[in-house]
């Protein structure tokens, strides 16, 4: 049986390999994850909307094709800016016409500042950005700012990701406001934990 992009992304070993997979995946991403019942963006957007100010601009970091933006819009966020490392994913996000702005950034670029809320749905993740990105996102927030993020089962199994999260909570630099383990891609039996953090 031909392997799916979902199989390929978790098996990728280098940044270049992952970037190439997202480039090829952009055209069929929405369909592949929708068929598997992708629900993390909605769970995360709803959790964020309970804690963050929906009237100020939100950064959808690693917005991909815009499924996370659609969920944020449905949850009541009105001004959504998106960034991604893949021009092809951004082109798909642009078609949805829900973002105030969309920008391409390189993995080594600084996280855009000036946002009191950042959403990272499936981005600080096995198959995407490294664990250190969690700290970069928190550093870009002002005191009292909110970060919503998700770790899927692959990511939860990697101590580097869970360790990065625990370090930020344990040292008191961020408060955990919400954590819920639930469906991610129920069609393939994958779950995720969604978190809402507040920068102390
Ligand atoms: C699984 S997709 C999630 C997309 C979208 N947020 C969603 O929920 O559908 C992961 C996204 O992260 C982006 N990405 C991968 N590595 C990244 C990095 N180092 N920094 C920022 N974004 C990255 C990919 O291009 C891809 O669009």
PDB file of C-alpha atoms and ligand atoms in Angstrom:
ATOM      1  CA  UNK A   1       0.000   0.000   0.000  1.00  0.00           C
ATOM      2  CA  UNK A   2       1.318   3.479  -0.862  1.00  0.00           C
ATOM      3  CA  UNK A   3       2.405   5.388   2.225  1.00  0.00           C
ATOM      4  CA  UNK A   4       0.432   8.514   3.094  1.00  0.00           C
ATOM      5  CA  UNK A   5       1.923  11.908   3.846  1.00  0.00           C
ATOM      6  CA  UNK A   6       0.974  11.280   7.479  1.00  0.00           C
ATOM      7  CA  UNK A   7       3.189   8.164   7.450  1.00  0.00           C
ATOM      8  CA  UNK A   8       5.986  10.025   5.696  1.00  0.00           C
ATOM      9  CA  UNK A   9       6.065  13.111   7.916  1.00  0.00           C
ATOM     10  CA  UNK A  10       6.587  11.133  11.135  1.00  0.00           C
ATOM     11  CA  UNK A  11       9.336   9.065   9.486  1.00  0.00           C
ATOM     12  CA  UNK A  12      11.222  12.106   8.126  1.00  0.00           C
ATOM     13  CA  UNK A  13      14.622  12.657   9.707  1.00  0.00           C
ATOM     14  CA  UNK A  14      15.882  16.033   8.505  1.00  0.00           C
ATOM     15  CA  UNK A  15      14.483  19.571   8.194  1.00  0.00           C
ATOM     16  CA  UNK A  16      14.983  19.444   4.422  1.00  0.00           C
ATOM     17  CA  UNK A  17      13.048  16.182   4.184  1.00  0.00           C
ATOM     18  CA  UNK A  18      10.192  17.634   6.282  1.00  0.00           C
ATOM     19  CA  UNK A  19      10.107  20.846   4.235  1.00  0.00           C
ATOM     20  CA  UNK A  20       9.916  18.821   1.005  1.00  0.00           C
ATOM     21  CA  UNK A  21       7.059  16.719   2.407  1.00  0.00           C
ATOM     22  CA  UNK A  22       5.028  19.817   3.397  1.00  0.00           C
ATOM     23  CA  UNK A  23       5.652  21.250  -0.108  1.00  0.00           C
ATOM     24  CA  UNK A  24       4.239  18.131  -1.762  1.00  0.00           C
ATOM     25  CA  UNK A  25       1.500  17.672   0.864  1.00  0.00           C
ATOM     26  CA  UNK A  26      -0.065  21.159   0.548  1.00  0.00           C
ATOM     27  CA  UNK A  27      -2.449  20.187  -2.276  1.00  0.00           C
ATOM     28  CA  UNK A  28      -3.946  17.168  -0.478  1.00  0.00           C
ATOM     29  CA  UNK A  29      -3.363  18.033   3.229  1.00  0.00           C
ATOM     30  CA  UNK A  30      -6.922  19.218   3.948  1.00  0.00           C
ATOM     31  CA  UNK A  31      -8.447  16.134   2.397  1.00  0.00           C
ATOM     32  CA  UNK A  32      -6.097  13.619   4.037  1.00  0.00           C
ATOM     33  CA  UNK A  33      -6.484  15.016   7.545  1.00  0.00           C
ATOM     34  CA  UNK A  34     -10.217  15.675   7.165  1.00  0.00           C
ATOM     35  CA  UNK A  35     -10.836  12.066   6.149  1.00  0.00           C
ATOM     36  CA  UNK A  36      -9.041  11.050   9.374  1.00  0.00           C
ATOM     37  CA  UNK A  37     -11.329  13.406  11.358  1.00  0.00           C
ATOM     38  CA  UNK A  38      -8.689  16.059  12.269  1.00  0.00           C
ATOM     39  CA  UNK A  39     -10.136  17.789  15.335  1.00  0.00           C
ATOM     40  CA  UNK A  40      -7.177  19.244  17.247  1.00  0.00           C
ATOM     41  CA  UNK A  41      -7.481  22.764  15.710  1.00  0.00           C
ATOM     42  CA  UNK A  42     -11.083  23.016  16.905  1.00  0.00           C
ATOM     43  CA  UNK A  43     -10.269  21.683  20.394  1.00  0.00           C
ATOM     44  CA  UNK A  44      -7.346  24.090  20.706  1.00  0.00           C
ATOM     45  CA  UNK A  45      -9.232  27.126  19.365  1.00  0.00           C
ATOM     46  CA  UNK A  46     -12.102  26.488  21.774  1.00  0.00           C
ATOM     47  CA  UNK A  47      -9.717  26.142  24.720  1.00  0.00           C
ATOM     48  CA  UNK A  48      -7.881  29.346  23.744  1.00  0.00           C
ATOM     49  CA  UNK A  49     -11.133  31.244  23.345  1.00  0.00           C
ATOM     50  CA  UNK A  50     -11.987  30.467  26.988  1.00  0.00           C
ATOM     51  CA  UNK A  51      -8.771  32.129  28.223  1.00  0.00           C
ATOM     52  CA  UNK A  52      -7.451  34.655  25.687  1.00  0.00           C
ATOM     53  CA  UNK A  53      -8.676  38.061  24.510  1.00  0.00           C
ATOM     54  CA  UNK A  54     -10.463  37.474  21.202  1.00  0.00           C
ATOM     55  CA  UNK A  55     -10.521  41.177  20.307  1.00  0.00           C
ATOM     56  CA  UNK A  56      -6.741  41.486  19.832  1.00  0.00           C
ATOM     57  CA  UNK A  57      -4.776  40.015  16.905  1.00  0.00           C
ATOM     58  CA  UNK A  58      -3.722  36.380  17.231  1.00  0.00           C
ATOM     59  CA  UNK A  59      -0.722  34.764  15.530  1.00  0.00           C
ATOM     60  CA  UNK A  60      -1.459  31.371  13.974  1.00  0.00           C
ATOM     61  CA  UNK A  61       2.150  30.140  13.991  1.00  0.00           C
ATOM     62  CA  UNK A  62       2.654  27.295  11.505  1.00  0.00           C
ATOM     63  CA  UNK A  63      -0.765  27.972  10.025  1.00  0.00           C
ATOM     64  CA  UNK A  64      -0.245  25.439   7.237  1.00  0.00           C
ATOM     65  CA  UNK A  65      -3.195  25.370   4.837  1.00  0.00           C
ATOM     66  CA  UNK A  66      -5.337  27.396   7.247  1.00  0.00           C
ATOM     67  CA  UNK A  67      -7.327  24.714   9.061  1.00  0.00           C
ATOM     68  CA  UNK A  68      -6.186  26.158  12.400  1.00  0.00           C
ATOM     69  CA  UNK A  69      -7.222  29.638  11.206  1.00  0.00           C
ATOM     70  CA  UNK A  70     -10.666  28.375  10.262  1.00  0.00           C
ATOM     71  CA  UNK A  71     -11.062  26.911  13.757  1.00  0.00           C
ATOM     72  CA  UNK A  72      -9.860  30.153  15.391  1.00  0.00           C
ATOM     73  CA  UNK A  73     -12.340  32.153  13.320  1.00  0.00           C
ATOM     74  CA  UNK A  74     -15.189  29.805  14.283  1.00  0.00           C
ATOM     75  CA  UNK A  75     -14.165  30.205  17.950  1.00  0.00           C
ATOM     76  CA  UNK A  76     -14.542  33.996  17.678  1.00  0.00           C
ATOM     77  CA  UNK A  77     -11.042  35.332  16.947  1.00  0.00           C
ATOM     78  CA  UNK A  78     -11.480  38.189  14.480  1.00  0.00           C
ATOM     79  CA  UNK A  79      -7.953  39.279  13.525  1.00  0.00           C
ATOM     80  CA  UNK A  80      -5.819  36.275  12.589  1.00  0.00           C
ATOM     81  CA  UNK A  81      -2.299  36.533  11.157  1.00  0.00           C
ATOM     82  CA  UNK A  82      -0.595  33.392   9.893  1.00  0.00           C
ATOM     83  CA  UNK A  83       3.016  32.379   9.315  1.00  0.00           C
ATOM     84  CA  UNK A  84       4.506  29.209   7.905  1.00  0.00           C
ATOM     85  CA  UNK A  85       7.797  27.926   6.524  1.00  0.00           C
ATOM     86  CA  UNK A  86       6.113  26.500   3.415  1.00  0.00           C
ATOM     87  CA  UNK A  87       5.014  28.806   0.584  1.00  0.00           C
ATOM     88  CA  UNK A  88       2.841  25.995  -0.780  1.00  0.00           C
ATOM     89  CA  UNK A  89       0.958  25.591   2.523  1.00  0.00           C
ATOM     90  CA  UNK A  90       0.566  29.397   2.742  1.00  0.00           C
ATOM     91  CA  UNK A  91      -0.893  29.491  -0.784  1.00  0.00           C
ATOM     92  CA  UNK A  92      -3.628  27.106   0.369  1.00  0.00           C
ATOM     93  CA  UNK A  93      -4.242  29.218   3.496  1.00  0.00           C
ATOM     94  CA  UNK A  94      -4.565  32.313   1.291  1.00  0.00           C
ATOM     95  CA  UNK A  95      -7.399  30.651  -0.697  1.00  0.00           C
ATOM     96  CA  UNK A  96      -9.483  30.459   2.512  1.00  0.00           C
ATOM     97  CA  UNK A  97      -9.534  34.287   2.743  1.00  0.00           C
ATOM     98  CA  UNK A  98      -9.782  34.339   6.535  1.00  0.00           C
ATOM     99  CA  UNK A  99      -6.373  35.753   7.493  1.00  0.00           C
ATOM    100  CA  UNK A 100      -5.598  39.436   8.002  1.00  0.00           C
ATOM    101  CA  UNK A 101      -2.045  38.687   6.832  1.00  0.00           C
ATOM    102  CA  UNK A 102       0.017  35.658   5.852  1.00  0.00           C
ATOM    103  CA  UNK A 103       3.814  35.608   5.912  1.00  0.00           C
ATOM    104  CA  UNK A 104       6.520  33.185   4.999  1.00  0.00           C
ATOM    105  CA  UNK A 105       9.212  32.757   7.660  1.00  0.00           C
ATOM    106  CA  UNK A 106      12.303  30.568   7.778  1.00  0.00           C
ATOM    107  CA  UNK A 107      12.748  28.172  10.714  1.00  0.00           C
ATOM    108  CA  UNK A 108      15.672  30.312  11.919  1.00  0.00           C
ATOM    109  CA  UNK A 109      13.771  33.635  11.763  1.00  0.00           C
ATOM    110  CA  UNK A 110      12.655  35.282  15.019  1.00  0.00           C
ATOM    111  CA  UNK A 111       9.040  34.709  16.017  1.00  0.00           C
ATOM    112  CA  UNK A 112       6.995  37.810  15.100  1.00  0.00           C
ATOM    113  CA  UNK A 113       6.406  39.980  18.171  1.00  0.00           C
ATOM    114  CA  UNK A 114       3.491  42.200  19.160  1.00  0.00           C
ATOM    115  CA  UNK A 115       0.925  39.432  19.723  1.00  0.00           C
ATOM    116  CA  UNK A 116      -0.663  38.757  23.104  1.00  0.00           C
ATOM    117  CA  UNK A 117      -1.955  35.391  21.885  1.00  0.00           C
ATOM    118  CA  UNK A 118      -0.223  32.749  19.772  1.00  0.00           C
ATOM    119  CA  UNK A 119      -1.713  29.494  18.520  1.00  0.00           C
ATOM    120  CA  UNK A 120       0.590  26.635  17.437  1.00  0.00           C
ATOM    121  CA  UNK A 121      -1.642  23.771  16.336  1.00  0.00           C
ATOM    122  CA  UNK A 122       0.470  20.727  15.487  1.00  0.00           C
ATOM    123  CA  UNK A 123       3.585  22.834  14.967  1.00  0.00           C
ATOM    124  CA  UNK A 124       5.879  22.279  17.976  1.00  0.00           C
ATOM    125  CA  UNK A 125       5.784  18.651  17.070  1.00  0.00           C
ATOM    126  CA  UNK A 126       7.440  15.497  15.888  1.00  0.00           C
ATOM    127  CA  UNK A 127       7.436  16.012  12.124  1.00  0.00           C
ATOM    128  CA  UNK A 128       7.545  19.827  12.397  1.00  0.00           C
ATOM    129  CA  UNK A 129       9.314  22.400  14.634  1.00  0.00           C
ATOM    130  CA  UNK A 130      11.813  21.319  17.335  1.00  0.00           C
ATOM    131  CA  UNK A 131      11.160  21.461  21.120  1.00  0.00           C
ATOM    132  CA  UNK A 132      13.188  24.692  21.469  1.00  0.00           C
ATOM    133  CA  UNK A 133      10.447  26.478  19.469  1.00  0.00           C
ATOM    134  CA  UNK A 134       8.231  26.315  22.564  1.00  0.00           C
ATOM    135  CA  UNK A 135      10.625  28.646  24.402  1.00  0.00           C
ATOM    136  CA  UNK A 136      10.944  30.920  21.370  1.00  0.00           C
ATOM    137  CA  UNK A 137       7.144  31.304  21.234  1.00  0.00           C
ATOM    138  CA  UNK A 138       6.884  32.047  24.955  1.00  0.00           C
ATOM    139  CA  UNK A 139       9.709  34.599  24.746  1.00  0.00           C
ATOM    140  CA  UNK A 140       7.829  36.409  21.946  1.00  0.00           C
ATOM    141  CA  UNK A 141       4.782  36.909  24.196  1.00  0.00           C
ATOM    142  CA  UNK A 142       4.318  39.768  26.662  1.00  0.00           C
ATOM    143  CA  UNK A 143       3.720  39.039  30.346  1.00  0.00           C
ATOM    144  CA  UNK A 144       0.150  37.731  30.705  1.00  0.00           C
ATOM    145  CA  UNK A 145       0.110  36.592  27.044  1.00  0.00           C
ATOM    146  CA  UNK A 146      -1.322  33.244  26.044  1.00  0.00           C
ATOM    147  CA  UNK A 147       0.068  30.353  24.027  1.00  0.00           C
ATOM    148  CA  UNK A 148      -2.174  27.527  22.825  1.00  0.00           C
ATOM    149  CA  UNK A 149      -0.373  24.471  21.533  1.00  0.00           C
ATOM    150  CA  UNK A 150      -0.908  20.795  20.897  1.00  0.00           C
ATOM    151  CA  UNK A 151       1.255  17.693  21.265  1.00  0.00           C
ATOM    152  CA  UNK A 152       0.055  14.592  19.418  1.00  0.00           C
ATOM    153  CA  UNK A 153       0.838  11.038  20.557  1.00  0.00           C
ATOM    154  CA  UNK A 154       4.120  10.959  18.581  1.00  0.00           C
ATOM    155  CA  UNK A 155       5.201  14.190  20.263  1.00  0.00           C
ATOM    156  CA  UNK A 156       4.026  13.128  23.733  1.00  0.00           C
ATOM    157  CA  UNK A 157       6.303  10.067  23.455  1.00  0.00           C
ATOM    158  CA  UNK A 158       9.387  12.242  22.869  1.00  0.00           C
ATOM    159  CA  UNK A 159      10.875  13.384  26.214  1.00  0.00           C
ATOM    160  CA  UNK A 160      12.520  16.372  24.520  1.00  0.00           C
ATOM    161  CA  UNK A 161       9.082  17.919  23.830  1.00  0.00           C
ATOM    162  CA  UNK A 162       7.465  17.029  27.154  1.00  0.00           C
ATOM    163  CA  UNK A 163      10.664  18.074  28.965  1.00  0.00           C
ATOM    164  CA  UNK A 164      10.650  21.509  27.284  1.00  0.00           C
ATOM    165  CA  UNK A 165       7.052  22.056  28.370  1.00  0.00           C
ATOM    166  CA  UNK A 166       7.638  20.864  31.937  1.00  0.00           C
ATOM    167  CA  UNK A 167      10.760  23.038  32.280  1.00  0.00           C
ATOM    168  CA  UNK A 168       8.801  26.191  31.390  1.00  0.00           C
ATOM    169  CA  UNK A 169       6.007  25.314  33.812  1.00  0.00           C
ATOM    170  CA  UNK A 170       8.219  24.048  36.657  1.00  0.00           C
ATOM    171  CA  UNK A 171      10.434  27.152  36.716  1.00  0.00           C
ATOM    172  CA  UNK A 172       7.353  29.360  37.109  1.00  0.00           C
ATOM    173  CA  UNK A 173       7.896  31.266  33.845  1.00  0.00           C
ATOM    174  CA  UNK A 174       4.540  30.076  32.541  1.00  0.00           C
ATOM    175  CA  UNK A 175       1.296  28.879  34.107  1.00  0.00           C
ATOM    176  CA  UNK A 176      -0.654  25.935  32.736  1.00  0.00           C
ATOM    177  CA  UNK A 177      -4.270  27.136  32.416  1.00  0.00           C
ATOM    178  CA  UNK A 178      -5.695  24.209  30.480  1.00  0.00           C
ATOM    179  CA  UNK A 179      -4.691  20.680  29.478  1.00  0.00           C
ATOM    180  CA  UNK A 180      -6.907  18.092  27.819  1.00  0.00           C
ATOM    181  CA  UNK A 181      -6.059  14.774  26.170  1.00  0.00           C
ATOM    182  CA  UNK A 182      -8.526  13.847  23.405  1.00  0.00           C
ATOM    183  CA  UNK A 183      -9.015  13.032  19.743  1.00  0.00           C
ATOM    184  CA  UNK A 184      -6.498  14.242  17.159  1.00  0.00           C
ATOM    185  CA  UNK A 185      -6.970  12.084  14.038  1.00  0.00           C
ATOM    186  CA  UNK A 186      -9.547   9.582  15.281  1.00  0.00           C
ATOM    187  CA  UNK A 187      -9.668   7.837  11.884  1.00  0.00           C
ATOM    188  CA  UNK A 188      -6.135   6.548  12.442  1.00  0.00           C
ATOM    189  CA  UNK A 189      -6.380   6.246  16.236  1.00  0.00           C
ATOM    190  CA  UNK A 190      -4.139   9.211  17.087  1.00  0.00           C
ATOM    191  CA  UNK A 191      -4.838  11.487  20.048  1.00  0.00           C
ATOM    192  CA  UNK A 192      -3.356  14.765  21.235  1.00  0.00           C
ATOM    193  CA  UNK A 193      -3.102  16.947  24.294  1.00  0.00           C
ATOM    194  CA  UNK A 194      -4.049  20.592  23.882  1.00  0.00           C
ATOM    195  CA  UNK A 195      -2.555  23.122  26.299  1.00  0.00           C
ATOM    196  CA  UNK A 196      -3.183  26.767  27.095  1.00  0.00           C
ATOM    197  CA  UNK A 197      -0.246  28.488  28.802  1.00  0.00           C
ATOM    198  CA  UNK A 198      -0.072  31.975  30.287  1.00  0.00           C
ATOM    199  CA  UNK A 199       3.275  33.737  30.426  1.00  0.00           C
ATOM    200  CA  UNK A 200       4.031  34.748  34.030  1.00  0.00           C
TER     201      UNK A 200
HETATM  202  C1  LIG B   1       0.877  19.498  10.950  1.00  0.00           C
HETATM  203  S1  LIG B   1       0.968  21.035  10.115  1.00  0.00           S
HETATM  204  C2  LIG B   1      -0.195  22.000  11.050  1.00  0.00           C
HETATM  205  C3  LIG B   1      -0.788  23.110  10.241  1.00  0.00           C
HETATM  206  C4  LIG B   1      -1.956  23.831  10.898  1.00  0.00           C
HETATM  207  N1  LIG B   1      -1.527  24.581  12.069  1.00  0.00           N
HETATM  208  C5  LIG B   1      -3.055  22.850  11.236  1.00  0.00           C
HETATM  209  O1  LIG B   1      -3.427  22.720  12.408  1.00  0.00           O
HETATM  210  O2  LIG B   1      -3.574  22.224  10.294  1.00  0.00           O
HETATM  211  C6  LIG B   1       2.530  21.665  10.682  1.00  0.00           C
HETATM  212  C7  LIG B   1       2.916  22.990  10.029  1.00  0.00           C
HETATM  213  O3  LIG B   1       4.104  23.468  10.663  1.00  0.00           O
HETATM  214  C8  LIG B   1       4.954  24.019   9.696  1.00  0.00           C
HETATM  215  N2  LIG B   1       6.328  23.925  10.207  1.00  0.00           N
HETATM  216  C9  LIG B   1       7.156  22.886  10.143  1.00  0.00           C
HETATM  217  N3  LIG B   1       8.335  23.172  10.727  1.00  0.00           N
HETATM  218  C10 LIG B   1       8.225  24.435  11.187  1.00  0.00           C
HETATM  219  C11 LIG B   1       9.107  25.309  11.881  1.00  0.00           C
HETATM  220  N4  LIG B   1      10.356  24.931  12.231  1.00  0.00           N
HETATM  221  N5  LIG B   1       8.667  26.538  12.190  1.00  0.00           N
HETATM  222  C12 LIG B   1       7.421  26.926  11.842  1.00  0.00           C
HETATM  223  N6  LIG B   1       6.527  26.138  11.185  1.00  0.00           N
HETATM  224  C13 LIG B   1       6.936  24.910  10.863  1.00  0.00           C
HETATM  225  C14 LIG B   1       4.722  23.181   8.430  1.00  0.00           C
HETATM  226  O4  LIG B   1       5.077  23.869   7.242  1.00  0.00           O
HETATM  227  C15 LIG B   1       3.234  22.883   8.532  1.00  0.00           C
HETATM  228  O5  LIG B   1       2.465  23.797   7.810  1.00  0.00           O
END
